[in-house]
Amino acid sequence: NVVEFIDEPIRDETYVHRYRSTGYALAQSFGYKIDYSNGNGMFNSQEELDDYLSTTSYGFGVPRVGYFKYTDLNEDGVVDDKDQVPIGASGIPGITYGFGL
């Protein structure tokens, strides 16, 4: 189930919720990609957190030790909504059927 066309505005990078339905499954969810470069995808020490925050900031709060380490996909130095990607599968079943007796 992929949306082939829906009449929706084309939104540029400055628009907050710029995700489109065209080309994605119905009810597709978007979220942040976890960075597993350190093994478990979390900040394991204050030193690791400080190193990360020296080059990258979060646009939605302050991370702490034990929080997930998100990937800055567009490499602008800020992890924000522009770094979200499609995650998981849609809640809409790919095939539906029925029969009567």
PDB file of N, CA and C in Angstrom:
ATOM      1  N   ASN A   1       0.831  -1.184   0.000  1.00  0.00           N
ATOM      2  CA  ASN A   1       0.000   0.000   0.000  1.00  0.00           C
ATOM      3  C   ASN A   1       0.873   1.244   0.000  1.00  0.00           C
ATOM      4  N   VAL A   2       1.069   1.804  -1.167  1.00  0.00           N
ATOM      5  CA  VAL A   2       1.856   3.021  -1.294  1.00  0.00           C
ATOM      6  C   VAL A   2       0.982   4.083  -1.933  1.00  0.00           C
ATOM      7  N   VAL A   3       1.015   5.286  -1.391  1.00  0.00           N
ATOM      8  CA  VAL A   3       0.263   6.394  -1.956  1.00  0.00           C
ATOM      9  C   VAL A   3       0.970   6.827  -3.229  1.00  0.00           C
ATOM     10  N   GLU A   4       0.316   6.637  -4.376  1.00  0.00           N
ATOM     11  CA  GLU A   4       0.929   7.008  -5.647  1.00  0.00           C
ATOM     12  C   GLU A   4       0.763   8.488  -5.935  1.00  0.00           C
ATOM     13  N   PHE A   5      -0.368   9.055  -5.562  1.00  0.00           N
ATOM     14  CA  PHE A   5      -0.578  10.488  -5.759  1.00  0.00           C
ATOM     15  C   PHE A   5      -1.638  10.977  -4.789  1.00  0.00           C
ATOM     16  N   ILE A   6      -1.375  12.106  -4.200  1.00  0.00           N
ATOM     17  CA  ILE A   6      -2.362  12.825  -3.404  1.00  0.00           C
ATOM     18  C   ILE A   6      -2.044  14.304  -3.587  1.00  0.00           C
ATOM     19  N   ASP A   7      -3.061  15.103  -3.776  1.00  0.00           N
ATOM     20  CA  ASP A   7      -2.856  16.526  -4.035  1.00  0.00           C
ATOM     21  C   ASP A   7      -2.463  17.213  -2.731  1.00  0.00           C
ATOM     22  N   GLU A   8      -1.180  17.382  -2.538  1.00  0.00           N
ATOM     23  CA  GLU A   8      -0.668  18.005  -1.319  1.00  0.00           C
ATOM     24  C   GLU A   8       0.408  19.018  -1.696  1.00  0.00           C
ATOM     25  N   PRO A   9       0.563  20.055  -0.904  1.00  0.00           N
ATOM     26  CA  PRO A   9       1.568  21.073  -1.236  1.00  0.00           C
ATOM     27  C   PRO A   9       2.988  20.535  -1.091  1.00  0.00           C
ATOM     28  N   ILE A  10       3.873  21.038  -1.927  1.00  0.00           N
ATOM     29  CA  ILE A  10       5.288  20.702  -1.811  1.00  0.00           C
ATOM     30  C   ILE A  10       5.889  21.673  -0.808  1.00  0.00           C
ATOM     31  N   ARG A  11       6.501  21.137   0.228  1.00  0.00           N
ATOM     32  CA  ARG A  11       7.028  21.971   1.311  1.00  0.00           C
ATOM     33  C   ARG A  11       8.547  21.955   1.273  1.00  0.00           C
ATOM     34  N   ASP A  12       9.143  23.110   1.501  1.00  0.00           N
ATOM     35  CA  ASP A  12      10.604  23.191   1.471  1.00  0.00           C
ATOM     36  C   ASP A  12      11.197  22.853   2.837  1.00  0.00           C
ATOM     37  N   GLU A  13      12.504  22.956   2.951  1.00  0.00           N
ATOM     38  CA  GLU A  13      13.237  22.584   4.166  1.00  0.00           C
ATOM     39  C   GLU A  13      12.841  23.408   5.389  1.00  0.00           C
ATOM     40  N   THR A  14      12.299  24.614   5.186  1.00  0.00           N
ATOM     41  CA  THR A  14      11.988  25.479   6.324  1.00  0.00           C
ATOM     42  C   THR A  14      10.644  25.146   6.970  1.00  0.00           C
ATOM     43  N   TYR A  15       9.834  24.347   6.324  1.00  0.00           N
ATOM     44  CA  TYR A  15       8.523  24.000   6.856  1.00  0.00           C
ATOM     45  C   TYR A  15       8.676  22.952   7.954  1.00  0.00           C
ATOM     46  N   VAL A  16       7.988  23.129   9.054  1.00  0.00           N
ATOM     47  CA  VAL A  16       8.178  22.256  10.209  1.00  0.00           C
ATOM     48  C   VAL A  16       7.797  20.809   9.906  1.00  0.00           C
ATOM     49  N   HIS A  17       6.590  20.568   9.451  1.00  0.00           N
ATOM     50  CA  HIS A  17       6.136  19.202   9.155  1.00  0.00           C
ATOM     51  C   HIS A  17       6.063  19.049   7.640  1.00  0.00           C
ATOM     52  N   ARG A  18       7.207  18.802   7.023  1.00  0.00           N
ATOM     53  CA  ARG A  18       7.275  18.781   5.566  1.00  0.00           C
ATOM     54  C   ARG A  18       7.097  17.398   4.963  1.00  0.00           C
ATOM     55  N   TYR A  19       6.778  16.397   5.769  1.00  0.00           N
ATOM     56  CA  TYR A  19       6.670  15.039   5.257  1.00  0.00           C
ATOM     57  C   TYR A  19       5.424  14.889   4.410  1.00  0.00           C
ATOM     58  N   ARG A  20       5.577  14.194   3.313  1.00  0.00           N
ATOM     59  CA  ARG A  20       4.499  14.011   2.364  1.00  0.00           C
ATOM     60  C   ARG A  20       3.978  12.588   2.443  1.00  0.00           C
ATOM     61  N   SER A  21       2.796  12.392   1.929  1.00  0.00           N
ATOM     62  CA  SER A  21       2.206  11.056   1.882  1.00  0.00           C
ATOM     63  C   SER A  21       2.582  10.329   0.598  1.00  0.00           C
ATOM     64  N   THR A  22       2.765  11.089  -0.495  1.00  0.00           N
ATOM     65  CA  THR A  22       3.079  10.490  -1.787  1.00  0.00           C
ATOM     66  C   THR A  22       4.394   9.725  -1.718  1.00  0.00           C
ATOM     67  N   GLY A  23       4.353   8.460  -2.145  1.00  0.00           N
ATOM     68  CA  GLY A  23       5.549   7.627  -2.157  1.00  0.00           C
ATOM     69  C   GLY A  23       5.752   6.795  -0.902  1.00  0.00           C
ATOM     70  N   TYR A  24       4.913   6.997   0.100  1.00  0.00           N
ATOM     71  CA  TYR A  24       5.027   6.243   1.351  1.00  0.00           C
ATOM     72  C   TYR A  24       3.763   5.426   1.587  1.00  0.00           C
ATOM     73  N   ALA A  25       3.847   4.477   2.498  1.00  0.00           N
ATOM     74  CA  ALA A  25       2.682   3.672   2.863  1.00  0.00           C
ATOM     75  C   ALA A  25       1.647   4.544   3.567  1.00  0.00           C
ATOM     76  N   LEU A  26       0.406   4.099   3.531  1.00  0.00           N
ATOM     77  CA  LEU A  26      -0.642   4.807   4.257  1.00  0.00           C
ATOM     78  C   LEU A  26      -0.300   4.835   5.739  1.00  0.00           C
ATOM     79  N   ALA A  27      -0.483   5.956   6.382  1.00  0.00           N
ATOM     80  CA  ALA A  27      -0.236   6.127   7.818  1.00  0.00           C
ATOM     81  C   ALA A  27       1.215   5.823   8.206  1.00  0.00           C
ATOM     82  N   GLN A  28       2.169   6.167   7.333  1.00  0.00           N
ATOM     83  CA  GLN A  28       3.591   5.948   7.613  1.00  0.00           C
ATOM     84  C   GLN A  28       4.038   6.811   8.789  1.00  0.00           C
ATOM     85  N   SER A  29       4.786   6.236   9.713  1.00  0.00           N
ATOM     86  CA  SER A  29       5.338   6.978  10.850  1.00  0.00           C
ATOM     87  C   SER A  29       6.754   7.432  10.527  1.00  0.00           C
ATOM     88  N   PHE A  30       7.127   8.584  11.050  1.00  0.00           N
ATOM     89  CA  PHE A  30       8.476   9.113  10.890  1.00  0.00           C
ATOM     90  C   PHE A  30       9.105   9.263  12.264  1.00  0.00           C
ATOM     91  N   GLY A  31      10.409   9.092  12.342  1.00  0.00           N
ATOM     92  CA  GLY A  31      11.106   9.222  13.614  1.00  0.00           C
ATOM     93  C   GLY A  31      12.596   9.373  13.399  1.00  0.00           C
ATOM     94  N   TYR A  32      13.338   9.390  14.488  1.00  0.00           N
ATOM     95  CA  TYR A  32      14.787   9.594  14.442  1.00  0.00           C
ATOM     96  C   TYR A  32      15.523   8.266  14.340  1.00  0.00           C
ATOM     97  N   LYS A  33      16.625   8.275  13.593  1.00  0.00           N
ATOM     98  CA  LYS A  33      17.459   7.083  13.444  1.00  0.00           C
ATOM     99  C   LYS A  33      18.480   7.066  14.575  1.00  0.00           C
ATOM    100  N   ILE A  34      18.570   5.951  15.275  1.00  0.00           N
ATOM    101  CA  ILE A  34      19.505   5.824  16.394  1.00  0.00           C
ATOM    102  C   ILE A  34      20.892   5.498  15.860  1.00  0.00           C
ATOM    103  N   ASP A  35      21.896   6.165  16.406  1.00  0.00           N
ATOM    104  CA  ASP A  35      23.293   5.975  16.009  1.00  0.00           C
ATOM    105  C   ASP A  35      23.897   4.855  16.858  1.00  0.00           C
ATOM    106  N   TYR A  36      24.136   3.704  16.244  1.00  0.00           N
ATOM    107  CA  TYR A  36      24.685   2.545  16.949  1.00  0.00           C
ATOM    108  C   TYR A  36      26.200   2.454  16.818  1.00  0.00           C
ATOM    109  N   SER A  37      26.881   3.547  16.509  1.00  0.00           N
ATOM    110  CA  SER A  37      28.333   3.508  16.308  1.00  0.00           C
ATOM    111  C   SER A  37      29.089   3.102  17.573  1.00  0.00           C
ATOM    112  N   ASN A  38      28.491   3.314  18.738  1.00  0.00           N
ATOM    113  CA  ASN A  38      29.155   2.936  19.993  1.00  0.00           C
ATOM    114  C   ASN A  38      28.696   1.575  20.508  1.00  0.00           C
ATOM    115  N   GLY A  39      27.868   0.898  19.763  1.00  0.00           N
ATOM    116  CA  GLY A  39      27.442  -0.447  20.150  1.00  0.00           C
ATOM    117  C   GLY A  39      25.995  -0.558  20.557  1.00  0.00           C
ATOM    118  N   ASN A  40      25.536   0.288  21.489  1.00  0.00           N
ATOM    119  CA  ASN A  40      24.165   0.122  21.980  1.00  0.00           C
ATOM    120  C   ASN A  40      23.237   1.289  21.653  1.00  0.00           C
ATOM    121  N   GLY A  41      23.722   2.334  20.990  1.00  0.00           N
ATOM    122  CA  GLY A  41      22.862   3.433  20.573  1.00  0.00           C
ATOM    123  C   GLY A  41      22.490   4.409  21.668  1.00  0.00           C
ATOM    124  N   MET A  42      23.208   4.378  22.780  1.00  0.00           N
ATOM    125  CA  MET A  42      22.928   5.286  23.894  1.00  0.00           C
ATOM    126  C   MET A  42      24.197   6.009  24.311  1.00  0.00           C
ATOM    127  N   PHE A  43      24.012   7.104  25.014  1.00  0.00           N
ATOM    128  CA  PHE A  43      25.156   7.790  25.615  1.00  0.00           C
ATOM    129  C   PHE A  43      25.540   7.010  26.865  1.00  0.00           C
ATOM    130  N   ASN A  44      26.739   6.429  26.871  1.00  0.00           N
ATOM    131  CA  ASN A  44      27.164   5.555  27.965  1.00  0.00           C
ATOM    132  C   ASN A  44      27.958   6.264  29.046  1.00  0.00           C
ATOM    133  N   SER A  45      28.486   7.441  28.751  1.00  0.00           N
ATOM    134  CA  SER A  45      29.277   8.163  29.747  1.00  0.00           C
ATOM    135  C   SER A  45      29.136   9.659  29.506  1.00  0.00           C
ATOM    136  N   GLN A  46      29.472  10.429  30.518  1.00  0.00           N
ATOM    137  CA  GLN A  46      29.421  11.880  30.384  1.00  0.00           C
ATOM    138  C   GLN A  46      30.445  12.351  29.352  1.00  0.00           C
ATOM    139  N   GLU A  47      31.591  11.684  29.294  1.00  0.00           N
ATOM    140  CA  GLU A  47      32.629  12.043  28.318  1.00  0.00           C
ATOM    141  C   GLU A  47      32.120  11.848  26.882  1.00  0.00           C
ATOM    142  N   GLU A  48      31.456  10.738  26.632  1.00  0.00           N
ATOM    143  CA  GLU A  48      30.893  10.480  25.302  1.00  0.00           C
ATOM    144  C   GLU A  48      29.835  11.524  24.951  1.00  0.00           C
ATOM    145  N   LEU A  49      29.010  11.875  25.906  1.00  0.00           N
ATOM    146  CA  LEU A  49      27.981  12.890  25.706  1.00  0.00           C
ATOM    147  C   LEU A  49      28.604  14.245  25.417  1.00  0.00           C
ATOM    148  N   ASP A  50      29.630  14.628  26.174  1.00  0.00           N
ATOM    149  CA  ASP A  50      30.296  15.912  25.960  1.00  0.00           C
ATOM    150  C   ASP A  50      30.956  15.982  24.590  1.00  0.00           C
ATOM    151  N   ASP A  51      31.585  14.881  24.148  1.00  0.00           N
ATOM    152  CA  ASP A  51      32.198  14.841  22.818  1.00  0.00           C
ATOM    153  C   ASP A  51      31.148  15.032  21.731  1.00  0.00           C
ATOM    154  N   TYR A  52      30.013  14.377  21.890  1.00  0.00           N
ATOM    155  CA  TYR A  52      28.927  14.480  20.910  1.00  0.00           C
ATOM    156  C   TYR A  52      28.373  15.907  20.863  1.00  0.00           C
ATOM    157  N   LEU A  53      28.146  16.493  22.040  1.00  0.00           N
ATOM    158  CA  LEU A  53      27.562  17.834  22.099  1.00  0.00           C
ATOM    159  C   LEU A  53      28.528  18.929  21.667  1.00  0.00           C
ATOM    160  N   SER A  54      29.819  18.612  21.534  1.00  0.00           N
ATOM    161  CA  SER A  54      30.773  19.613  21.046  1.00  0.00           C
ATOM    162  C   SER A  54      30.582  19.871  19.551  1.00  0.00           C
ATOM    163  N   THR A  55      29.948  18.941  18.839  1.00  0.00           N
ATOM    164  CA  THR A  55      29.725  19.119  17.400  1.00  0.00           C
ATOM    165  C   THR A  55      28.257  19.093  17.010  1.00  0.00           C
ATOM    166  N   THR A  56      27.398  18.582  17.876  1.00  0.00           N
ATOM    167  CA  THR A  56      25.987  18.397  17.534  1.00  0.00           C
ATOM    168  C   THR A  56      25.116  18.812  18.711  1.00  0.00           C
ATOM    169  N   SER A  57      23.993  19.458  18.404  1.00  0.00           N
ATOM    170  CA  SER A  57      23.043  19.801  19.459  1.00  0.00           C
ATOM    171  C   SER A  57      21.685  19.193  19.131  1.00  0.00           C
ATOM    172  N   TYR A  58      20.845  19.080  20.130  1.00  0.00           N
ATOM    173  CA  TYR A  58      19.493  18.566  19.945  1.00  0.00           C
ATOM    174  C   TYR A  58      18.545  19.752  19.865  1.00  0.00           C
ATOM    175  N   GLY A  59      17.633  19.722  18.913  1.00  0.00           N
ATOM    176  CA  GLY A  59      16.658  20.788  18.774  1.00  0.00           C
ATOM    177  C   GLY A  59      15.419  20.568  19.611  1.00  0.00           C
ATOM    178  N   PHE A  60      15.412  19.544  20.457  1.00  0.00           N
ATOM    179  CA  PHE A  60      14.204  19.218  21.220  1.00  0.00           C
ATOM    180  C   PHE A  60      14.506  18.851  22.665  1.00  0.00           C
ATOM    181  N   GLY A  61      15.526  19.421  23.245  1.00  0.00           N
ATOM    182  CA  GLY A  61      15.835  19.140  24.638  1.00  0.00           C
ATOM    183  C   GLY A  61      17.305  18.864  24.843  1.00  0.00           C
ATOM    184  N   VAL A  62      17.658  18.536  26.065  1.00  0.00           N
ATOM    185  CA  VAL A  62      19.054  18.278  26.417  1.00  0.00           C
ATOM    186  C   VAL A  62      19.234  16.785  26.680  1.00  0.00           C
ATOM    187  N   PRO A  63      20.092  16.109  25.898  1.00  0.00           N
ATOM    188  CA  PRO A  63      20.325  14.685  26.156  1.00  0.00           C
ATOM    189  C   PRO A  63      21.141  14.470  27.415  1.00  0.00           C
ATOM    190  N   ARG A  64      20.980  13.328  28.022  1.00  0.00           N
ATOM    191  CA  ARG A  64      21.719  12.957  29.227  1.00  0.00           C
ATOM    192  C   ARG A  64      22.279  11.548  29.048  1.00  0.00           C
ATOM    193  N   VAL A  65      23.167  11.163  29.935  1.00  0.00           N
ATOM    194  CA  VAL A  65      23.722   9.811  29.904  1.00  0.00           C
ATOM    195  C   VAL A  65      22.568   8.812  30.023  1.00  0.00           C
ATOM    196  N   GLY A  66      22.548   7.811  29.139  1.00  0.00           N
ATOM    197  CA  GLY A  66      21.478   6.823  29.116  1.00  0.00           C
ATOM    198  C   GLY A  66      20.412   7.106  28.072  1.00  0.00           C
ATOM    199  N   TYR A  67      20.422   8.311  27.473  1.00  0.00           N
ATOM    200  CA  TYR A  67      19.459   8.647  26.429  1.00  0.00           C
ATOM    201  C   TYR A  67      19.921   8.060  25.099  1.00  0.00           C
ATOM    202  N   PHE A  68      18.988   7.889  24.168  1.00  0.00           N
ATOM    203  CA  PHE A  68      19.346   7.434  22.825  1.00  0.00           C
ATOM    204  C   PHE A  68      20.220   8.470  22.133  1.00  0.00           C
ATOM    205  N   LYS A  69      21.131   7.989  21.321  1.00  0.00           N
ATOM    206  CA  LYS A  69      22.027   8.843  20.538  1.00  0.00           C
ATOM    207  C   LYS A  69      21.486   8.874  19.108  1.00  0.00           C
ATOM    208  N   TYR A  70      20.879   9.993  18.716  1.00  0.00           N
ATOM    209  CA  TYR A  70      20.264  10.104  17.397  1.00  0.00           C
ATOM    210  C   TYR A  70      21.268  10.595  16.362  1.00  0.00           C
ATOM    211  N   THR A  71      21.046  10.197  15.104  1.00  0.00           N
ATOM    212  CA  THR A  71      21.929  10.548  14.001  1.00  0.00           C
ATOM    213  C   THR A  71      21.504  11.871  13.377  1.00  0.00           C
ATOM    214  N   ASP A  72      22.470  12.749  13.143  1.00  0.00           N
ATOM    215  CA  ASP A  72      22.237  14.006  12.431  1.00  0.00           C
ATOM    216  C   ASP A  72      22.353  13.708  10.935  1.00  0.00           C
ATOM    217  N   LEU A  73      21.257  13.295  10.319  1.00  0.00           N
ATOM    218  CA  LEU A  73      21.287  12.801   8.942  1.00  0.00           C
ATOM    219  C   LEU A  73      21.635  13.875   7.919  1.00  0.00           C
ATOM    220  N   ASN A  74      21.159  15.096   8.109  1.00  0.00           N
ATOM    221  CA  ASN A  74      21.471  16.138   7.129  1.00  0.00           C
ATOM    222  C   ASN A  74      22.755  16.896   7.466  1.00  0.00           C
ATOM    223  N   GLU A  75      23.428  16.489   8.518  1.00  0.00           N
ATOM    224  CA  GLU A  75      24.746  17.005   8.915  1.00  0.00           C
ATOM    225  C   GLU A  75      24.790  18.532   9.034  1.00  0.00           C
ATOM    226  N   ASP A  76      23.731  19.108   9.645  1.00  0.00           N
ATOM    227  CA  ASP A  76      23.724  20.550   9.875  1.00  0.00           C
ATOM    228  C   ASP A  76      24.124  20.915  11.300  1.00  0.00           C
ATOM    229  N   GLY A  77      24.499  19.914  12.105  1.00  0.00           N
ATOM    230  CA  GLY A  77      24.941  20.158  13.471  1.00  0.00           C
ATOM    231  C   GLY A  77      23.827  20.179  14.491  1.00  0.00           C
ATOM    232  N   VAL A  78      22.583  19.975  14.044  1.00  0.00           N
ATOM    233  CA  VAL A  78      21.435  19.978  14.949  1.00  0.00           C
ATOM    234  C   VAL A  78      20.573  18.757  14.637  1.00  0.00           C
ATOM    235  N   VAL A  79      20.239  17.985  15.656  1.00  0.00           N
ATOM    236  CA  VAL A  79      19.290  16.890  15.486  1.00  0.00           C
ATOM    237  C   VAL A  79      17.908  17.477  15.743  1.00  0.00           C
ATOM    238  N   ASP A  80      17.114  17.582  14.681  1.00  0.00           N
ATOM    239  CA  ASP A  80      15.774  18.148  14.789  1.00  0.00           C
ATOM    240  C   ASP A  80      14.838  17.405  13.842  1.00  0.00           C
ATOM    241  N   ASP A  81      13.641  17.948  13.625  1.00  0.00           N
ATOM    242  CA  ASP A  81      12.654  17.249  12.802  1.00  0.00           C
ATOM    243  C   ASP A  81      13.115  17.032  11.367  1.00  0.00           C
ATOM    244  N   LYS A  82      14.103  17.779  10.905  1.00  0.00           N
ATOM    245  CA  LYS A  82      14.617  17.604   9.545  1.00  0.00           C
ATOM    246  C   LYS A  82      15.448  16.332   9.414  1.00  0.00           C
ATOM    247  N   ASP A  83      15.748  15.670  10.515  1.00  0.00           N
ATOM    248  CA  ASP A  83      16.529  14.434  10.510  1.00  0.00           C
ATOM    249  C   ASP A  83      15.656  13.190  10.650  1.00  0.00           C
ATOM    250  N   GLN A  84      14.352  13.354  10.600  1.00  0.00           N
ATOM    251  CA  GLN A  84      13.462  12.202  10.743  1.00  0.00           C
ATOM    252  C   GLN A  84      13.366  11.416   9.439  1.00  0.00           C
ATOM    253  N   VAL A  85      13.197  10.110   9.577  1.00  0.00           N
ATOM    254  CA  VAL A  85      13.077   9.197   8.439  1.00  0.00           C
ATOM    255  C   VAL A  85      11.871   8.287   8.663  1.00  0.00           C
ATOM    256  N   PRO A  86      11.373   7.644   7.605  1.00  0.00           N
ATOM    257  CA  PRO A  86      10.285   6.683   7.801  1.00  0.00           C
ATOM    258  C   PRO A  86      10.751   5.534   8.690  1.00  0.00           C
ATOM    259  N   ILE A  87       9.951   5.200   9.688  1.00  0.00           N
ATOM    260  CA  ILE A  87      10.312   4.098  10.590  1.00  0.00           C
ATOM    261  C   ILE A  87       9.165   3.108  10.667  1.00  0.00           C
ATOM    262  N   GLY A  88       9.516   1.866  10.831  1.00  0.00           N
ATOM    263  CA  GLY A  88       8.511   0.833  11.013  1.00  0.00           C
ATOM    264  C   GLY A  88       7.607   0.660   9.812  1.00  0.00           C
ATOM    265  N   ALA A  89       6.583  -0.079  10.017  1.00  0.00           N
ATOM    266  CA  ALA A  89       5.603  -0.337   8.972  1.00  0.00           C
ATOM    267  C   ALA A  89       4.309   0.385   9.321  1.00  0.00           C
ATOM    268  N   SER A  90       3.534   0.629   8.322  1.00  0.00           N
ATOM    269  CA  SER A  90       2.244   1.263   8.518  1.00  0.00           C
ATOM    270  C   SER A  90       1.327   0.342   9.311  1.00  0.00           C
ATOM    271  N   GLY A  91       0.391   0.917  10.014  1.00  0.00           N
ATOM    272  CA  GLY A  91      -0.586   0.125  10.748  1.00  0.00           C
ATOM    273  C   GLY A  91      -1.698  -0.406   9.857  1.00  0.00           C
ATOM    274  N   ILE A  92      -1.670  -0.014   8.589  1.00  0.00           N
ATOM    275  CA  ILE A  92      -2.678  -0.460   7.635  1.00  0.00           C
ATOM    276  C   ILE A  92      -2.225  -1.791   7.034  1.00  0.00           C
ATOM    277  N   PRO A  93      -3.030  -2.833   7.071  1.00  0.00           N
ATOM    278  CA  PRO A  93      -2.603  -4.115   6.504  1.00  0.00           C
ATOM    279  C   PRO A  93      -2.399  -4.028   4.994  1.00  0.00           C
ATOM    280  N   GLY A  94      -1.407  -4.768   4.487  1.00  0.00           N
ATOM    281  CA  GLY A  94      -1.125  -4.767   3.059  1.00  0.00           C
ATOM    282  C   GLY A  94      -2.190  -5.490   2.254  1.00  0.00           C
ATOM    283  N   ILE A  95      -2.811  -6.480   2.848  1.00  0.00           N
ATOM    284  CA  ILE A  95      -3.845  -7.263   2.168  1.00  0.00           C
ATOM    285  C   ILE A  95      -5.024  -7.415   3.124  1.00  0.00           C
ATOM    286  N   THR A  96      -6.211  -7.182   2.605  1.00  0.00           N
ATOM    287  CA  THR A  96      -7.424  -7.448   3.375  1.00  0.00           C
ATOM    288  C   THR A  96      -8.346  -8.310   2.522  1.00  0.00           C
ATOM    289  N   TYR A  97      -9.099  -9.140   3.142  1.00  0.00           N
ATOM    290  CA  TYR A  97     -10.016 -10.001   2.402  1.00  0.00           C
ATOM    291  C   TYR A  97     -11.146 -10.413   3.328  1.00  0.00           C
ATOM    292  N   GLY A  98     -12.122 -10.991   2.749  1.00  0.00           N
ATOM    293  CA  GLY A  98     -13.244 -11.493   3.519  1.00  0.00           C
ATOM    294  C   GLY A  98     -14.022 -12.513   2.703  1.00  0.00           C
ATOM    295  N   PHE A  99     -14.861 -13.253   3.353  1.00  0.00           N
ATOM    296  CA  PHE A  99     -15.700 -14.225   2.652  1.00  0.00           C
ATOM    297  C   PHE A  99     -16.967 -14.431   3.460  1.00  0.00           C
ATOM    298  N   GLY A 100     -17.969 -14.837   2.783  1.00  0.00           N
ATOM    299  CA  GLY A 100     -19.253 -15.076   3.427  1.00  0.00           C
ATOM    300  C   GLY A 100     -19.657 -16.533   3.328  1.00  0.00           C
ATOM    301  N   LEU A 101     -20.487 -16.931   4.230  1.00  0.00           N
ATOM    302  CA  LEU A 101     -20.963 -18.315   4.222  1.00  0.00           C
ATOM    303  C   LEU A 101     -22.418 -18.368   3.866  1.00  0.00           C
TER     304      LEU A 101
END
